[in-house]
C-alpha cells in the first residue's frame, strides 16, 4: 500500500482496515482509543461504525455478521473493562471457528507494567482462545499486522485474531511507504492435503460387507462452501446425512437422505442412525461430546473417516482409520470424481422405517408438546412455515436453541447462527443484529429464552437507534428453562435458583421505541409473527410458553446415543429406569 | 513415565514461550527442562528444546496443537528414556 508523506498512526490504522475490506465494525470508545475515534468518521465511506451498548454485544454482533456473510467481523473495545467485556465474545468465536478481528486499546507504552488506570494484560487473557494475537507498539507495523490478522482470521480453519494497540501508536507520525508484506513463516492455511490414493481407500471401506455408512456434516461444510459437493457425494453413494447443530442448512432438509440433527437434543432418527452405523464419515466436524454421547458406545465397532482441514482434530476424540486432510470442498470435489458409486438399499430402508416410527421432524410425537401454554416446538414450526425457511435465525442458548435447530427448516447455509461450542447465553439478539447489518436483504429473527435475552437486553437500544430490522421472539417461561428441565428430570424436581420474574418485555421494547406484541394463543402467535414481518424495523414478540414442555430426545449425561430418552416417562419412571443415577448426576454435563 | 524431547523452531519474538506454555498448561503437561537460544546467524529464529511428560495418548495432539501456533515454524519430537 502507498502512504503519502507524514501520516498519523490513527489514519494508518483506519486505512489498513479499509484495505482489508472492512465495511462494518462494532466498538465502544474510551480513553486510549479516543484518537482513533477522532478519525474514524473520516473513513465512514468505507467503514460503517456501529455503537453497541456493551462490548460483549458488539463482539457477538461481529461474530453473527461473520457467520451470516462469511466475511471477517470486527469488534473493538477500549483498554481494561472494554477489552475484558470482549473476552466472552472472543472465546465464542474461537470455539466455533468464526473469523473475527478483535481490536483493543492498550495504555501508553510507558505505562505498561505500572498497573496504570485500565491497564490489563489482555493479550495474556485471550491467549488460549485466539488463533493469534498481536500487540502493536509501532505505527510502522500497522499495515503488515492488520493484513496478517485478517488473513489469519479467515483462511484455513478460521478463528478470532486479537490486536491490542498501545495508545502512543495513534500519534506516531510516519512518512513514506510502509511495507505490508506478510511475514508468517510458521503458517500455512492448508498444511497437509490428502492424496487421491488416500481418497480411493474410501471405496474399499464402502464396499465392506454389511457396510452401514453415515455422513456427519459439520460446520466445515458451510465454512468451505461445500454444500453442492456434499449433496453430490451423498447422492452418489446413497449415504444418509446427519447434521451437527452448526452444520444445519448445509444439506437440504427435505432430502430423502437427510436423517436430521444429531446430539444430546438431536432428532431421534439421527441419534439411532449414528448408533447403528458402522462407518462414520465426518466432514468438517470435531466430534464434540454433545454429539457423541457416551464415547465408548459411540466408537465401538465403528470405523471412522474424517475429512478435516485441521490436522490436530484427527484422532483427538475418535480413533480414525482414514483421515482425509484438506478443505472440505476440495476433498469432496475430488472424491466425487474418483470414487465409484454405491448403494445401500437395506440401510436406507432402515432409515425410512426409523423416520416412520419416530415421526421424523414431527413434534407431535412428543406428548409433552401438548401443553396448556404455548409449545415452543409448535411455535418454531409455525415460524418456519410462515417464513418458508428463508430467514436467518439466530438463537440464544437453552431449550429454545434446541427447538430452533430441530424445527426451523433452514433453506440456506449461513442462516443458522448458534453459539455451539461455548453455549453462550446472551448471544442471540446481538448476533442477529450483526447478521442483519451484513445481510440487509434477508429476513432476520432471533429466538431467545427469557434468561439469555436479559443477559444482553441492552442491545435493544442499538437495534432501535440504527433501526436494525431484527424480529425478536422471546420464549417466556419465567425460568432458566434448560436448567430447570435438568433439575426436574435429574435432580428430583429441586428447582434451585432457576425460576424468576420478568419485566413486561413489550412495554420495555416500547420505551426503546420498538413495537411489540404478546401471544398467549396460537392465533395470537400467528398474528404477532405476521405483524412483525409486516413492520419495518425491529419488532419484539413475547410468547408465553410452558415451562414444563421438555425438550426431547434427551441423551442424558454418560449415556449412549441409542439410549436417548424420548419422553418424561423414560427418565422418571423408577421401575423401568434404564439409566444409572450416579452416571446421570456425575457424568459430564 | 515416558519423557519426550521436543524441539521447536520459533520466530524470535516476545511472547512465543507464553503461547507454548499456555498450551502445555491447558493439557497439564509438566516441563522437566527448557532451553531457548537463537540459531546461529539467524536472528529471526530461535530453537526451543524441552523435555516434557505428556500422557502418551495426548502426545500427537499436543504436538499438532503446538505446530498450529503461528510463530512456531516446526516441531520435532521423540521419546526419551
Ligand atoms: C452465560 C451463561 N450462563 C449460564 C449458562 C448455563 N445455562 C445453559 S442453558 C441455561 C438456561 C437458559 O434459560 P433461557 O435463556 O430462559 O432459555 P430456555 O432454556 O428457557 O429456552 C443456563 C443458565 C450458559 N449457557 N451461559
XYZ file of C-alpha atoms and ligand atoms in Angstrom:
696
model
C 0.000 0.000 0.000
C 1.155 3.527 -0.556
C 1.213 6.229 2.049
C 1.600 9.855 1.209
C 4.134 11.663 3.384
C 3.530 12.072 7.085
C 0.521 10.252 8.407
C -0.604 9.547 11.920
C -0.952 6.045 13.270
C -4.671 6.612 13.697
C -5.038 7.314 9.976
C -2.849 4.391 9.059
C -4.985 2.078 11.132
C -8.239 3.225 9.510
C -6.631 2.872 6.096
C -5.409 -0.617 6.917
C -8.925 -1.644 7.964
C -10.343 -0.221 4.757
C -7.637 -2.024 2.756
C -8.635 -5.254 4.474
C -12.139 -4.722 3.106
C -13.799 -3.862 6.409
C -17.248 -2.423 5.753
C -18.699 -2.689 9.236
C -17.352 -2.591 12.765
C -18.742 -2.514 16.268
C -16.990 -0.608 19.005
C -17.251 1.455 22.162
C -14.770 4.308 22.623
C -12.731 5.018 25.736
C -9.611 6.927 26.771
C -6.910 5.047 24.903
C -8.809 4.757 21.624
C -10.126 8.324 21.504
C -7.502 9.409 18.957
C -8.750 6.624 16.690
C -12.361 7.666 17.219
C -11.420 11.196 16.291
C -10.569 9.859 12.835
C -12.983 7.056 12.268
C -15.802 9.080 10.729
C -13.387 10.391 8.118
C -13.342 6.836 6.781
C -17.096 6.442 7.058
C -17.497 5.934 3.320
C -15.501 2.707 3.736
C -16.312 1.611 7.225
C -19.663 1.876 8.943
C -19.173 2.070 12.698
C -21.934 0.849 14.993
C -22.018 1.679 18.693
C -23.290 -1.307 20.658
C -24.358 -0.863 24.282
C -21.886 -3.337 25.703
C -18.670 -4.607 24.119
C -19.945 -8.158 24.513
C -22.957 -7.261 22.367
C -20.603 -5.716 19.813
C -18.426 -8.830 19.811
C -21.400 -11.139 19.287
C -22.672 -8.840 16.538
C -19.325 -9.077 14.735
C -19.457 -12.859 15.169
C -23.035 -13.017 13.822
C -22.051 -10.803 10.891
C -19.203 -13.198 10.076
C -21.442 -16.274 10.257
C -24.117 -14.771 8.028
C -21.799 -13.262 5.409
C -18.675 -15.425 5.540
C -16.694 -12.176 5.793
C -14.496 -11.206 8.713
C -16.215 -9.380 11.567
C -14.606 -6.551 13.520
C -15.259 -5.540 17.129
C -13.413 -3.033 19.253
C -13.147 -2.222 22.938
C -11.070 0.190 24.936
C -8.377 -0.936 27.381
C -9.284 -2.708 30.622
C -13.031 -3.281 31.008
C -13.758 -2.725 27.311
C -11.319 -5.487 26.496
C -12.445 -7.845 29.260
C -16.050 -7.402 28.140
C -14.937 -8.726 24.762
C -13.404 -11.899 26.181
C -16.609 -13.940 26.129
C -17.193 -12.979 22.504
C -13.595 -13.858 21.592
C -13.985 -17.254 23.218
C -17.305 -17.774 21.485
C -15.712 -17.110 18.082
C -12.802 -19.374 18.944
C -14.930 -22.342 19.909
C -16.953 -22.119 16.689
C -14.092 -21.148 14.306
C -15.549 -17.760 13.381
C -13.367 -15.167 11.632
C -13.435 -12.011 13.725
C -10.684 -9.472 14.319
C -10.993 -8.163 17.860
C -9.283 -4.843 18.488
C -8.487 -3.461 21.922
C -6.795 -0.294 23.046
C -3.879 -0.521 25.459
C -2.383 2.092 27.774
C 0.646 4.032 26.576
C 3.909 2.138 26.347
C 5.462 3.966 29.286
C 2.553 2.881 31.450
C 2.667 -0.817 30.590
C 3.649 -2.736 33.675
C 2.775 0.063 36.093
C -0.774 -1.107 36.820
C -1.929 2.106 35.224
C -5.593 3.050 35.087
C -7.375 0.499 32.883
C -4.175 -1.373 32.156
C -4.906 -5.071 31.721
C -2.810 -7.818 30.196
C -5.497 -8.650 27.669
C -3.152 -10.448 25.285
C -2.319 -12.728 28.188
C -6.015 -13.198 28.870
C -7.040 -14.017 25.324
C -4.015 -16.203 24.535
C -5.698 -19.592 24.928
C -8.777 -18.557 22.944
C -7.427 -16.876 19.817
C -5.974 -18.130 16.572
C -3.311 -15.489 17.050
C -2.758 -12.139 18.732
C -0.632 -9.045 18.285
C 0.481 -6.126 20.384
C 1.154 -3.110 18.180
C 3.714 -0.738 19.650
C 4.925 0.967 16.462
C 2.792 2.592 13.799
C 5.048 1.268 11.057
C 3.852 -2.267 11.902
C 0.187 -1.392 11.366
C -0.177 -2.247 7.671
C 1.571 -5.605 7.980
C -0.093 -6.678 11.222
C -3.611 -5.687 10.166
C -3.132 -7.506 6.875
C -1.830 -10.608 8.621
C -4.643 -10.509 11.162
C -7.370 -10.536 8.520
C -5.575 -13.203 6.517
C -5.181 -15.458 9.544
C -8.754 -14.936 10.746
C -10.371 -16.011 7.503
C -8.062 -18.609 5.986
C -7.527 -22.270 6.757
C -9.605 -23.090 9.794
C -10.961 -19.629 10.618
C -10.837 -18.107 14.071
C -10.554 -14.892 16.063
C -7.421 -12.750 15.940
C -6.835 -10.189 18.652
C -4.948 -6.928 18.082
C -4.008 -4.845 21.123
C -2.637 -1.375 20.346
C -0.781 0.898 22.732
C -2.096 4.418 22.854
C 1.107 6.115 21.624
C 0.746 4.441 18.258
C -2.144 6.697 17.259
C 0.177 9.690 17.480
C 3.214 8.208 15.744
C 3.984 10.137 12.627
C 5.012 8.097 9.639
C 6.213 9.332 6.315
C 6.830 7.416 3.147
C 5.807 3.972 2.063
C 5.339 1.207 4.564
C 5.965 -2.430 3.882
C 2.855 -4.517 4.417
C 4.402 -7.786 3.255
C 3.135 -10.587 5.419
C 5.738 -12.418 7.430
C 4.175 -15.704 8.544
C 6.791 -18.393 8.085
C 5.018 -20.677 10.565
C 1.587 -20.525 8.977
C 0.029 -22.347 6.116
C -3.753 -22.353 5.730
C -3.640 -25.874 4.316
C -0.693 -27.565 5.971
C -1.344 -31.023 4.523
C -3.652 -32.273 1.804
C -4.630 -35.893 1.255
C -3.708 -37.682 -1.964
C -6.074 -39.232 -4.493
C -4.958 -42.691 -3.468
C -5.942 -41.943 0.118
C -9.376 -40.818 -1.046
C -9.674 -44.020 -3.069
C -9.433 -46.054 0.118
C -12.964 -44.915 0.836
C -14.163 -47.234 -1.941
C -12.869 -50.223 -0.015
C -14.494 -49.124 3.212
C -17.824 -48.567 1.471
C -17.592 -51.979 -0.171
C -17.139 -53.950 3.041
C -19.957 -56.420 3.556
C -22.801 -55.045 5.698
C -21.445 -51.529 5.478
C -23.800 -49.042 7.157
C -22.361 -45.613 6.444
C -23.483 -42.229 7.735
C -22.153 -38.792 6.858
C -21.641 -36.332 9.706
C -21.982 -32.925 8.102
C -20.307 -30.357 10.336
C -19.742 -26.616 10.313
C -16.794 -27.068 7.929
C -19.218 -27.612 5.039
C -20.566 -24.087 5.418
C -17.123 -22.598 6.005
C -15.675 -24.112 2.845
C -18.921 -23.604 0.880
C -19.082 -27.314 0.071
C -22.883 -27.711 0.104
C -23.131 -28.824 -3.514
C -20.185 -31.208 -3.254
C -21.710 -32.713 -0.114
C -25.042 -33.328 -1.791
C -23.369 -34.922 -4.814
C -21.253 -37.078 -2.555
C -24.233 -38.267 -0.501
C -26.320 -38.972 -3.602
C -23.558 -40.762 -5.449
C -23.172 -43.276 -2.630
C -26.689 -43.094 -1.195
C -25.360 -42.363 2.269
C -27.663 -40.899 4.942
C -26.598 -37.439 6.121
C -26.716 -36.281 9.720
C -26.114 -32.621 10.502
C -24.465 -31.192 13.568
C -26.017 -28.110 15.196
C -23.670 -25.813 13.279
C -23.984 -27.929 10.150
C -27.697 -27.193 9.758
C -28.522 -25.541 6.461
C -25.667 -27.208 4.594
C -27.743 -30.148 3.379
C -31.336 -29.898 2.074
C -33.559 -30.819 4.983
C -36.298 -32.148 2.746
C -33.871 -34.584 1.083
C -34.698 -38.272 1.496
C -31.112 -38.929 2.583
C -31.300 -36.408 5.421
C -31.537 -38.060 8.820
C -31.791 -34.944 10.963
C -29.666 -33.223 13.583
C -27.574 -35.331 15.917
C -26.860 -34.762 19.565
C -27.926 -34.591 23.145
C -31.181 -32.985 21.956
C -30.982 -34.092 18.342
C -33.528 -35.943 16.248
C -34.330 -39.460 17.414
C -33.706 -40.785 13.905
C -30.258 -39.171 13.639
C -29.192 -40.494 17.025
C -30.347 -44.045 16.289
C -28.727 -43.975 12.855
C -25.419 -42.806 14.317
C -25.609 -45.553 16.905
C -26.317 -48.276 14.343
C -23.864 -47.120 11.690
C -20.536 -48.901 11.369
C -18.858 -46.355 9.083
C -18.984 -42.699 10.108
C -17.695 -40.136 7.645
C -17.183 -36.869 9.485
C -16.779 -33.764 7.363
C -15.576 -30.527 8.934
C -16.591 -31.602 12.400
C -14.785 -32.154 15.692
C -16.822 -34.890 17.394
C -17.975 -32.702 20.267
C -19.161 -34.576 23.366
C -22.614 -33.105 22.747
C -22.893 -35.200 19.588
C -21.097 -38.390 20.563
C -22.910 -39.146 23.787
C -21.034 -41.785 25.778
C -17.835 -42.067 23.783
C -17.136 -45.775 24.318
C -20.503 -46.679 22.800
C -20.061 -44.173 20.022
C -16.767 -45.578 18.790
C -17.480 -49.246 19.473
C -17.452 -51.362 16.283
C -17.317 -48.227 14.153
C -14.827 -47.214 11.502
C -14.151 -43.505 11.242
C -13.298 -41.433 8.203
C -12.536 -37.775 8.912
C -12.416 -35.123 6.198
C -10.882 -32.192 8.032
C -8.742 -29.136 7.438
C -7.169 -29.118 10.897
C -4.737 -31.996 11.447
C -4.927 -31.523 15.210
C -8.567 -32.647 15.142
C -7.661 -36.068 13.732
C -7.690 -38.737 16.439
C -8.413 -36.101 19.087
C -11.690 -37.776 20.070
C -12.319 -40.767 17.810
C -9.750 -43.270 16.513
C -9.656 -42.542 12.794
C -8.996 -45.251 10.247
C -8.926 -42.907 7.283
C -8.071 -39.248 7.848
C -8.540 -37.149 4.718
C -6.847 -33.835 5.318
C -7.805 -30.790 3.332
C -10.518 -28.285 2.591
C -13.930 -30.000 2.532
C -14.929 -28.536 -0.828
C -11.723 -29.606 -2.478
C -11.579 -33.098 -0.957
C -15.258 -33.817 -1.682
C -14.862 -32.446 -5.199
C -12.016 -34.864 -5.859
C -13.839 -37.721 -4.145
C -16.828 -37.142 -6.413
C -14.573 -37.601 -9.430
C -12.526 -40.523 -8.166
C -14.914 -42.787 -6.294
C -17.283 -45.320 -7.786
C -20.995 -45.265 -6.984
C -22.510 -47.226 -4.138
C -25.938 -48.286 -2.973
C -27.162 -49.280 0.465
C -30.795 -50.230 -0.096
C -31.279 -52.094 3.182
C -29.593 -49.428 5.243
C -31.621 -46.724 3.524
C -34.853 -48.527 4.183
C -33.833 -48.914 7.824
C -33.658 -45.122 7.910
C -37.106 -44.842 6.314
C -38.505 -47.189 8.925
C -36.984 -45.145 11.730
C -38.421 -41.985 10.220
C -41.819 -43.612 10.075
C -41.613 -44.970 13.591
C -40.368 -41.839 15.324
C -42.404 -39.337 13.380
C -39.397 -37.714 11.766
C -39.417 -33.948 12.246
C -42.867 -34.287 13.722
C -43.070 -32.542 17.069
C -46.484 -34.015 17.821
C -44.777 -37.332 18.576
C -43.802 -35.810 21.887
C -46.795 -35.767 24.250
C -45.018 -33.071 26.270
C -45.744 -30.679 23.419
C -49.449 -30.796 24.182
C -49.002 -28.236 26.868
C -51.533 -25.934 28.461
C -49.452 -22.913 27.470
C -47.778 -22.380 24.098
C -45.399 -25.113 22.942
C -42.038 -23.879 21.695
C -41.756 -26.777 19.271
C -45.038 -25.789 17.649
C -44.071 -22.107 17.592
C -40.811 -22.896 15.834
C -42.693 -24.960 13.274
C -45.122 -22.069 12.800
C -42.278 -19.605 12.256
C -40.518 -21.987 9.882
C -43.671 -22.469 7.806
C -44.546 -18.769 7.812
C -41.088 -17.716 6.633
C -40.698 -20.782 4.408
C -37.319 -21.479 5.996
C -35.850 -18.469 4.214
C -34.882 -16.391 7.249
C -31.617 -16.052 9.097
C -32.347 -17.295 12.601
C -30.025 -16.556 15.487
C -30.844 -18.461 18.596
C -29.680 -17.874 22.112
C -28.723 -20.772 24.375
C -31.053 -23.170 26.127
C -34.074 -25.224 25.214
C -35.359 -22.817 22.570
C -31.973 -23.242 20.853
C -32.538 -26.965 20.514
C -36.081 -26.499 19.225
C -34.756 -23.944 16.746
C -32.246 -26.468 15.449
C -34.872 -29.199 15.286
C -37.927 -27.436 13.904
C -36.794 -24.477 11.854
C -36.175 -25.860 8.357
C -33.189 -23.902 7.107
C -33.362 -23.423 3.362
C -29.857 -21.938 3.150
C -26.414 -22.159 4.682
C -25.110 -19.173 6.676
C -28.594 -18.846 8.133
C -28.496 -20.672 11.429
C -26.474 -18.674 13.957
C -25.971 -20.546 17.180
C -23.393 -20.495 19.923
C -22.357 -24.127 19.647
C -19.043 -24.732 21.349
C -19.281 -22.193 24.127
C -23.062 -22.244 24.574
C -23.131 -18.579 25.468
C -26.374 -17.155 26.810
C -26.869 -13.601 25.617
C -25.583 -14.396 22.136
C -28.738 -14.450 20.036
C -30.071 -10.930 19.679
C -26.629 -9.371 19.249
C -25.650 -11.967 16.634
C -28.897 -11.271 14.777
C -28.054 -7.569 14.843
C -24.715 -8.187 13.104
C -26.289 -10.604 10.632
C -28.978 -8.113 9.695
C -26.473 -5.309 9.147
C -24.372 -7.641 6.995
C -27.287 -9.091 5.052
C -29.804 -6.254 4.870
C -31.879 -8.038 2.230
C -32.576 -11.053 4.407
C -35.289 -11.511 6.991
C -33.593 -11.928 10.370
C -35.098 -13.426 13.513
C -33.691 -14.129 16.904
C -35.232 -16.848 19.039
C -34.291 -16.351 22.644
C -35.101 -17.568 26.113
C -36.157 -15.013 28.706
C -32.972 -15.771 30.657
C -30.490 -15.257 27.849
C -32.378 -12.267 26.466
C -31.777 -10.369 29.682
C -28.047 -11.047 29.503
C -27.653 -8.609 26.613
C -31.010 -6.851 26.792
C -29.250 -3.506 26.378
C -28.756 -4.104 22.648
C -32.430 -3.223 22.176
C -31.052 0.289 22.256
C -28.727 -0.411 19.329
C -31.494 -2.064 17.302
C -33.758 0.909 17.897
C -31.185 3.574 17.222
C -29.970 2.140 13.913
C -33.423 0.762 13.005
C -31.966 -2.708 12.512
C -34.930 -4.869 11.449
C -34.354 -7.835 13.734
C -37.512 -9.671 14.775
C -37.184 -10.806 18.368
C -39.054 -13.861 19.616
C -38.802 -14.243 23.385
C -39.873 -17.620 24.709
C -41.063 -16.551 28.137
C -41.246 -19.392 30.613
C -40.079 -17.384 33.633
C -37.246 -19.825 34.055
C -33.771 -20.820 33.031
C -35.618 -23.446 31.097
C -32.855 -25.879 30.230
C -31.522 -25.801 33.769
C -34.996 -26.249 35.174
C -35.593 -29.222 32.884
C -32.432 -30.932 34.143
C -33.483 -30.227 37.709
C -36.928 -31.691 37.042
C -35.567 -34.797 35.417
C -32.240 -35.418 37.131
C -32.461 -33.625 40.478
C -35.902 -34.772 41.614
C -37.614 -31.525 40.749
C -35.498 -29.328 43.006
C -35.753 -26.100 41.008
C -32.871 -24.424 42.752
C -32.368 -20.848 41.502
C -33.813 -21.451 38.080
C -37.072 -19.506 38.231
C -37.534 -15.753 38.066
C -39.891 -12.917 37.281
C -39.560 -10.674 34.257
C -40.321 -7.082 33.403
C -43.026 -6.594 30.788
C -40.790 -7.002 27.740
C -43.371 -5.476 25.392
C -43.533 -2.306 27.466
C -39.764 -2.301 27.771
C -39.396 -2.518 23.999
C -41.926 0.288 23.648
C -39.784 2.519 25.824
C -36.995 1.978 23.300
C -39.422 2.825 20.503
C -39.654 -0.789 19.368
C -43.175 -2.081 18.724
C -44.170 -5.448 20.122
C -46.893 -7.942 20.873
C -47.686 -10.651 23.391
C -49.045 -14.037 22.422
C -50.866 -16.483 24.678
C -52.674 -18.490 21.999
C -51.609 -19.895 18.643
C -53.926 -17.413 16.880
C -52.220 -14.539 18.674
C -48.853 -16.094 17.901
C -49.558 -16.284 14.178
C -50.921 -12.729 14.184
C -47.848 -11.463 16.009
C -45.464 -13.198 13.588
C -47.374 -11.687 10.667
C -47.333 -8.241 12.257
C -43.593 -8.496 12.933
C -42.941 -9.375 9.301
C -45.117 -6.512 8.089
C -43.393 -3.981 10.305
C -40.330 -2.104 9.134
C -37.527 -2.153 11.660
C -37.246 -4.235 14.812
C -40.225 -5.923 16.433
C -40.477 -7.859 19.679
C -42.822 -10.731 20.477
C -43.285 -12.328 23.864
C -44.605 -15.871 23.570
C -45.953 -17.169 26.860
C -44.603 -20.697 26.719
C -44.903 -23.654 29.015
C -42.052 -24.176 31.478
C -42.953 -27.872 31.668
C -42.571 -28.580 27.980
C -39.396 -30.639 27.961
C -37.063 -30.836 25.037
C -36.734 -34.400 23.744
C -34.969 -36.516 22.709
C -32.529 -36.144 25.543
C -29.334 -38.135 25.686
C -28.611 -37.888 29.404
C -25.011 -37.446 30.554
C -22.826 -40.567 30.271
C -25.438 -42.241 28.077
C -25.132 -43.701 24.597
C -26.974 -42.006 21.725
C -29.012 -45.162 21.225
C -30.258 -44.943 24.807
C -31.774 -41.498 24.349
C -34.813 -40.617 26.427
C -37.829 -39.775 24.284
C -40.263 -38.582 26.952
C -40.536 -37.877 30.683
C -41.520 -41.441 31.421
C -38.172 -42.722 30.113
C -36.349 -40.717 32.738
C -38.728 -40.523 35.648
C -40.242 -43.996 35.906
C -38.348 -45.710 38.686
C -39.114 -49.301 37.822
C -38.115 -49.135 34.165
C -35.321 -46.667 34.569
C -32.562 -47.698 32.217
C -30.156 -45.047 33.401
C -27.641 -45.225 36.184
C -28.409 -42.448 38.631
C -24.779 -41.789 39.545
C -23.827 -41.539 35.904
C -26.600 -39.061 35.278
C -25.548 -36.796 38.106
C -21.807 -37.106 37.779
C -21.431 -37.583 34.045
C -20.078 -34.687 32.030
C -22.848 -32.156 31.828
C 6.833 -42.199 32.964
C 7.903 -41.504 29.415
C 9.632 -38.271 28.540
C 9.534 -36.608 25.183
C 12.296 -34.496 23.826
C 10.749 -31.691 21.825
C 12.493 -29.214 19.578
C 10.561 -26.210 18.367
C 11.836 -23.719 15.853
C 10.075 -20.439 16.523
C 10.019 -16.828 15.479
C 12.240 -14.926 17.857
C 9.750 -12.509 19.407
C 8.252 -11.576 22.759
C 5.514 -13.881 23.969
C 6.344 -17.028 21.985
C 7.204 -19.015 25.080
C 3.999 -17.835 26.738
C 1.949 -19.193 23.834
C 3.709 -22.533 24.096
C 3.435 -22.860 27.858
C -0.194 -21.701 27.828
C -0.927 -24.665 25.614
C 1.099 -27.104 27.688
C -0.597 -25.854 30.848
C -4.010 -26.480 29.298
C -3.014 -30.136 28.900
C -1.400 -30.096 32.373
C 1.964 -31.088 30.986
C 4.975 -30.633 33.212
C 8.192 -29.268 31.712
C 11.286 -31.057 33.013
C 13.848 -28.912 31.289
C 13.874 -25.990 28.939
C 16.457 -24.292 26.808
C 15.970 -21.400 24.396
C 18.605 -19.991 22.092
C 18.712 -18.114 18.815
C 20.035 -20.133 15.911
C 23.427 -19.202 14.597
C 23.394 -16.462 12.042
C 19.612 -16.187 12.018
C 18.397 -13.599 14.481
C 14.765 -14.069 13.359
C 14.502 -17.625 14.661
C 15.186 -19.490 17.871
C 15.237 -23.140 18.839
C 13.484 -24.283 21.968
C 14.474 -27.635 23.429
C 12.337 -29.120 26.140
C 11.829 -32.339 27.977
C 8.176 -32.847 28.769
C 5.952 -35.540 30.185
C 2.695 -35.650 28.291
C 0.443 -38.664 28.734
C 1.218 -40.925 25.769
C -2.302 -40.717 24.376
C -2.050 -36.964 24.044
C 1.415 -36.605 22.560
C 0.393 -36.376 18.949
C -2.499 -33.988 19.531
C -0.358 -31.692 21.676
C 2.377 -31.648 19.050
C -0.195 -30.824 16.367
C -1.555 -28.009 18.508
C 1.971 -26.677 19.055
C 2.508 -26.769 15.308
C -0.637 -24.683 14.883
C 0.745 -21.790 16.941
C 1.506 -19.102 14.399
C 5.097 -18.246 15.456
C 6.035 -21.941 15.620
C 7.817 -22.943 12.424
C 8.461 -26.612 13.092
C 8.009 -29.234 15.770
C 10.205 -32.297 16.191
C 9.746 -34.781 18.981
C 10.898 -38.193 20.073
C 10.656 -40.461 23.052
C 13.455 -40.044 25.544
C 14.382 -42.594 28.146
C -23.627 -17.129 30.105
C -24.215 -18.430 30.514
N -24.554 -18.657 31.804
C -25.104 -19.825 32.179
C -25.311 -20.829 31.262
C -25.899 -22.184 31.697
N -27.211 -22.363 31.058
C -27.390 -23.101 29.946
S -28.958 -23.084 29.384
C -29.460 -22.099 30.658
C -30.878 -21.659 30.759
C -31.285 -20.737 29.671
O -32.523 -20.182 30.007
P -33.310 -19.279 28.967
O -32.406 -18.249 28.408
O -34.546 -18.781 29.596
O -33.626 -20.295 27.790
P -34.530 -21.625 27.822
O -33.671 -22.767 28.257
O -35.647 -21.358 28.785
O -35.008 -21.804 26.414
C -28.380 -21.804 31.501
C -28.469 -20.980 32.730
C -24.933 -20.564 29.921
N -25.070 -21.466 28.960
N -24.424 -19.357 29.578
